[in-house]
Coordinates of C-alpha atoms and ligand atoms in Angstrom, one line a residue:
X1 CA -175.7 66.6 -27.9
X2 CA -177.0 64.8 -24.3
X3 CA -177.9 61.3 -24.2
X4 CA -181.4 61.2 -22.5
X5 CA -183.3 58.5 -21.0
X6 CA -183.4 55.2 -22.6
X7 CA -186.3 54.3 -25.0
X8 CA -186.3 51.0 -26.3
X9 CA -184.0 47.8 -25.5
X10 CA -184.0 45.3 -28.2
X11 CA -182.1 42.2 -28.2
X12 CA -178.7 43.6 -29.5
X13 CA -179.2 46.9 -28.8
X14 CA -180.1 49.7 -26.4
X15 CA -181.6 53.1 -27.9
X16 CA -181.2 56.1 -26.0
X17 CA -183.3 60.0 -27.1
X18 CA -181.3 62.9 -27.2
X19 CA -181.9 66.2 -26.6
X20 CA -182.3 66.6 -30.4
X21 CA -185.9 64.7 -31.3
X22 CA -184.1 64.0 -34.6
X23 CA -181.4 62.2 -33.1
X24 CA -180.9 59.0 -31.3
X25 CA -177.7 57.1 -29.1
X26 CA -177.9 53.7 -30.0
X27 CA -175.7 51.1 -27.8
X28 CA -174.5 47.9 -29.2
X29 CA -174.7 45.1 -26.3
X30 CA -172.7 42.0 -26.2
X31 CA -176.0 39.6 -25.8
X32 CA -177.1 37.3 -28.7
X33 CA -180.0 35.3 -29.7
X34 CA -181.3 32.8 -32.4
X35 CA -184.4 30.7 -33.2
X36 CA -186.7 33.9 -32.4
X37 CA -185.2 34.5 -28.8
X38 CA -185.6 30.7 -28.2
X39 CA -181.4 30.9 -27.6
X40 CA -179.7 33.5 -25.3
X41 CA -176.5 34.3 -24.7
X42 CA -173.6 36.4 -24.9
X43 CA -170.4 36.9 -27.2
X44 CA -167.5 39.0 -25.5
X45 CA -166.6 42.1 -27.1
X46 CA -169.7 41.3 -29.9
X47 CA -171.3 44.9 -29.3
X48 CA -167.7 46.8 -29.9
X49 CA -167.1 45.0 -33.2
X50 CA -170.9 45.3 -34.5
X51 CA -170.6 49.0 -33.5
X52 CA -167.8 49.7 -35.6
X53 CA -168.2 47.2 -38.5
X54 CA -171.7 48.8 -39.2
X55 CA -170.4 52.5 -38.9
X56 CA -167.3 51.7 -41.2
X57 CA -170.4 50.1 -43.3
X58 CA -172.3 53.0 -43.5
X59 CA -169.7 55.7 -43.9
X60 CA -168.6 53.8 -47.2
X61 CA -172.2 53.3 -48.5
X62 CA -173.0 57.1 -48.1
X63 CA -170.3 57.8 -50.4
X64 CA -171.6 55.6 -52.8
X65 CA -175.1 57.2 -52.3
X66 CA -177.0 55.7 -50.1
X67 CA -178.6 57.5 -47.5
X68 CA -178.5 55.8 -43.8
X69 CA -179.5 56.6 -40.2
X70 CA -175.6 57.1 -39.3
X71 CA -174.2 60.6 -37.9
X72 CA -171.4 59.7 -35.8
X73 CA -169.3 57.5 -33.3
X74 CA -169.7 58.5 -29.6
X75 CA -167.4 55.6 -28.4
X76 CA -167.0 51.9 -28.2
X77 CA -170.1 50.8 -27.7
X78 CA -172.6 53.9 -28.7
X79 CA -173.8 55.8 -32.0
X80 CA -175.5 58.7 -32.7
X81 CA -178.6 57.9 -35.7
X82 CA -181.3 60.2 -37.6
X83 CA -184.3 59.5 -35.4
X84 CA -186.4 57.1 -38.1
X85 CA -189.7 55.3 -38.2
X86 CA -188.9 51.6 -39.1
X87 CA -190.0 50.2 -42.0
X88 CA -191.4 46.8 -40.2
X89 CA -190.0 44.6 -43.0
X90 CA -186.9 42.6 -43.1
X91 CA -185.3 42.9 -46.3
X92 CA -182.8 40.0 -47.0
X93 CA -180.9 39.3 -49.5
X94 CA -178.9 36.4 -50.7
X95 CA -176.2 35.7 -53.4
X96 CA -175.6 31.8 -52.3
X97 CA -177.9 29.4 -50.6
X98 CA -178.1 28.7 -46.8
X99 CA -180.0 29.0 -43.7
X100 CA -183.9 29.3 -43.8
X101 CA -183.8 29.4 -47.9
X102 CA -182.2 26.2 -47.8
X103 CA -184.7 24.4 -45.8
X104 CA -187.3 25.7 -46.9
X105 CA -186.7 25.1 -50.8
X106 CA -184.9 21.6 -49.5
X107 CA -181.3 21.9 -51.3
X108 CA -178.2 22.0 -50.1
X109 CA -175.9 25.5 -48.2
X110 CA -173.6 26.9 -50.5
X111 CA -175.4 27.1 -54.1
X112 CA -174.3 29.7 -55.9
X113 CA -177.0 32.0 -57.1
X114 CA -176.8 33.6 -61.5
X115 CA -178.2 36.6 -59.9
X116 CA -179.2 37.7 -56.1
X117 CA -182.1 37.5 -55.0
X118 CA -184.5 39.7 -52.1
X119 CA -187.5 38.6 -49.8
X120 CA -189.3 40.1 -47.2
X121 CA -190.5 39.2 -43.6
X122 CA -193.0 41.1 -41.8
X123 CA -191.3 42.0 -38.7
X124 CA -193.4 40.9 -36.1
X125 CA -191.6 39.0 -33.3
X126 CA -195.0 37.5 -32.2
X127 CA -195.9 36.0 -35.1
X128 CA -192.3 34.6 -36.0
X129 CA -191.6 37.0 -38.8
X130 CA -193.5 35.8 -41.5
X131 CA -192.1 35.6 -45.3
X132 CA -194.4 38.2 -47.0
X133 CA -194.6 39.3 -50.5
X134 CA -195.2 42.7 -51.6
X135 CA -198.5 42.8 -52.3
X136 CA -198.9 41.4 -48.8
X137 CA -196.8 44.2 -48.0
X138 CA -199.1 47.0 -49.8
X139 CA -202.0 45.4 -48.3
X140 CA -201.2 45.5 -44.7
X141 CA -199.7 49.4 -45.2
X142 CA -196.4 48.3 -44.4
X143 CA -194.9 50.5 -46.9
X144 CA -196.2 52.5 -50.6
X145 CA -195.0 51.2 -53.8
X146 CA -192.8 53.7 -54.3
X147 CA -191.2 52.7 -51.0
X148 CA -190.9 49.3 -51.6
X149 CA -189.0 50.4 -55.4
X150 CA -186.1 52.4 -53.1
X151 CA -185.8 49.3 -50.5
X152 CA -185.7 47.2 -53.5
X153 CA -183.2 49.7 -55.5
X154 CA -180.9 50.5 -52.6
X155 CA -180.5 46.9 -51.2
X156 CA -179.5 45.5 -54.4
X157 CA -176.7 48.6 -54.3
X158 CA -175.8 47.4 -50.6
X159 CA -175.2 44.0 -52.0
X160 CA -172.7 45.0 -54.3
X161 CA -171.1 47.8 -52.6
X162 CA -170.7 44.5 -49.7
X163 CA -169.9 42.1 -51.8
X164 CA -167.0 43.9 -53.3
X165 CA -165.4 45.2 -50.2
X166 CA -165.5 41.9 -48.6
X167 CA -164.1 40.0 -51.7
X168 CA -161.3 42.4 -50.9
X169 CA -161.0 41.0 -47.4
X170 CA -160.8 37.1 -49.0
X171 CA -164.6 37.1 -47.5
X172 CA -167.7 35.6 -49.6
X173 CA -170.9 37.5 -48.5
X174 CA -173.4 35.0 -48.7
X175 CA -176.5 36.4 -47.7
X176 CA -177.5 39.6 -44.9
X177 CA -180.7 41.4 -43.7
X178 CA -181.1 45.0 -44.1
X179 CA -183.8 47.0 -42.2
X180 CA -184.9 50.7 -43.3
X181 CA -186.4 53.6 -42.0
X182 CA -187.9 56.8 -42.7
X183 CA -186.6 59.9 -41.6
X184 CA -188.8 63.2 -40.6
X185 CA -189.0 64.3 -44.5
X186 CA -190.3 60.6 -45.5
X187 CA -187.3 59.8 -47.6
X188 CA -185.9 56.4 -46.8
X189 CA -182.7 55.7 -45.4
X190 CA -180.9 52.4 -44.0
X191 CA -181.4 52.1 -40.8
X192 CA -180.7 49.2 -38.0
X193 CA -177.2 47.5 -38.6
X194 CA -174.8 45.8 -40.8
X195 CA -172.7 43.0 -38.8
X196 CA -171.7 39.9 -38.7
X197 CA -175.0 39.2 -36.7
X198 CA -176.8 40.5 -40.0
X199 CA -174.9 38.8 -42.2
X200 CA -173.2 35.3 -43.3
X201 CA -169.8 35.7 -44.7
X202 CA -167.9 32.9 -45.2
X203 CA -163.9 32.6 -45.8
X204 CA -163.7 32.4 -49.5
X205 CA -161.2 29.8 -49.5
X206 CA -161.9 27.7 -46.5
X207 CA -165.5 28.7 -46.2
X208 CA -164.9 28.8 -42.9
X209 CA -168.0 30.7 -41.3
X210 CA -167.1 33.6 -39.9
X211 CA -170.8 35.3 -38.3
X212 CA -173.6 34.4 -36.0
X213 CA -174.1 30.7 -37.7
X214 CA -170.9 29.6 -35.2
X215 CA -173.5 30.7 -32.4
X216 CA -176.8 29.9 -34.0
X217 CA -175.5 26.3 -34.7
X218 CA -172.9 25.5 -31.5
X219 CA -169.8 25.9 -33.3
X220 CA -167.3 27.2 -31.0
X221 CA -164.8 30.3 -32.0
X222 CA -167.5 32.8 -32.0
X223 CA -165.6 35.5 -30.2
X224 CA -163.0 34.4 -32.6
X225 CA -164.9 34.7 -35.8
X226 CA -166.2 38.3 -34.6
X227 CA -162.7 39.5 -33.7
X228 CA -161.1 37.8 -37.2
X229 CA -163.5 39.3 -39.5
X230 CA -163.2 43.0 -38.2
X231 CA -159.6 42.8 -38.1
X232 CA -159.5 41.6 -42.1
X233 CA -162.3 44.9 -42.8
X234 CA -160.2 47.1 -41.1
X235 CA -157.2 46.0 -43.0
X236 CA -159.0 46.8 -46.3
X237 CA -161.4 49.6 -45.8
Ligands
UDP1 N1 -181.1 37.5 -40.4 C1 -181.1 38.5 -39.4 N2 -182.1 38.5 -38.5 C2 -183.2 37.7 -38.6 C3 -183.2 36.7 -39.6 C4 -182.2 36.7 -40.5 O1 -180.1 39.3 -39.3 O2 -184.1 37.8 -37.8 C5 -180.0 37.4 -41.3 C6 -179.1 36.2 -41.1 O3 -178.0 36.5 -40.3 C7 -178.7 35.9 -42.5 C8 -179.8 36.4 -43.4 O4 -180.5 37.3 -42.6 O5 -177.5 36.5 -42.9 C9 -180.7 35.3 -43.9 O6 -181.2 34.6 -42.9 P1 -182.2 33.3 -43.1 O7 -183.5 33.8 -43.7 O8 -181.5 32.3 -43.8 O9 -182.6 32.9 -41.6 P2 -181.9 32.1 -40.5 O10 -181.4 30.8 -41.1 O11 -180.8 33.0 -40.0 O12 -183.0 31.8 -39.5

């Protein structure tokens, strides 16, 4: 495999072709932002943890089934994916309150949901990535029925597959976004990452946050956070 010219650069990521038009190098940055872009900055080390939480991610979640955009691990920083078209939804879902669901239905962080739930938003950076339902989504083409069934089916399989391996690490997963993709036959397959960027995990006994929300919201010991939550995944994958 060579690493061609680059392609795309996104705000976390770069993505490279290859000489294979079904493969892709993606390359994890250390740069963050919130609020839509609104905040910039970086968190040290950031793009080496995402890059290996998401692939250790991944790996376990194929052998549970579910299909994903991951081949292999060129190095630190870098990835080799399937080539996909993404799916421009942003499928999130959530087992506890916090964040955007809280303000928006006006309780309080921390709720603890009977059952989990999912939403979309249309990814669409100019319009602010509107909540959208699924008719909304069948209407503007975004994806087929039958589509929408598998995003539905396999994120609600993510969730638990993710919810048990971070019990195991004393880790409450409280909510994450998923994005997915399809690859050159059509099928679907996860695609994008899954990191503490993507996701809010909280210490299950402190509740200590332990993701972006110590960026997003100015609360010091992000490096910290990144670093501690890798180091209790690796200890229990
Ligand atoms: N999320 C994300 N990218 C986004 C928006 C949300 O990865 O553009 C993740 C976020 O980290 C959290 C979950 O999706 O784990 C739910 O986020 P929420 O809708 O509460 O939005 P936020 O409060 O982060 O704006």
């Amino acid at each position: 495999m060579v690493k061609g010219v680059q392609i795309y650069e996104g705000k976390a990521k770069k993505v490279f072709a290859t000489d294979d038009p079904e493969r892709l190098v993606v390359s994890y940055k250390d740069d963050a932002t919130a609020f839509n872009g609104l905040k910039k900055g970086t968190i040290e080390g950031k793009g080496v943890i995402n890059n290996r939480m998401s692939n250790a991610l991944m790996r376990m979640l194929e052998k549970q089934g579910i299909p994903t955009h991951f081949e292999k691990e060129l190095s630190e920083r870098e990835t080799l994916v399937k080539r996909v078209e993404i799916v421009p939804l942003e499928v999130i879902v959530r087992n506890i309150s916090a964040g955007s669901f809280a303000q928006r239905y006006g309780v309080a962080e921390g709720i603890v949901f009977d059952a989990p739930t999912i939403e979309f938003s249309y990814k669409n950076d100019a319009l602010g990535d509107p909540l959208i339902n699924e008719y909304h989504a069948l209407a503007l083409k975004l994806a087929s029925k039958e589509e929408l069934e598998t995003i539905k089916e396999y994120a609600f399989r993510i969730n638990e597959a993710l919810k048990k391996i971070w019990l195991s690490c004393g880790v409450t997963l409280v909510d994450f976004k998923l994005e997915f993709g399809r690859i050159f036959d059509g099928s679907i397959v996860l695609a994008d990452e899954i990191s503490p960027d993507t996701c809010r995990l909280w210490d299950s006994e402190t509740k200590e946050k332990l993701d972006k929300d110590r960026f997003r919201r100015d609360l010091g010991g992000v490096e910290e956070a990144y670093r501690e939550i890798m180091g209790r995944l690796e200890k229990n994958l």
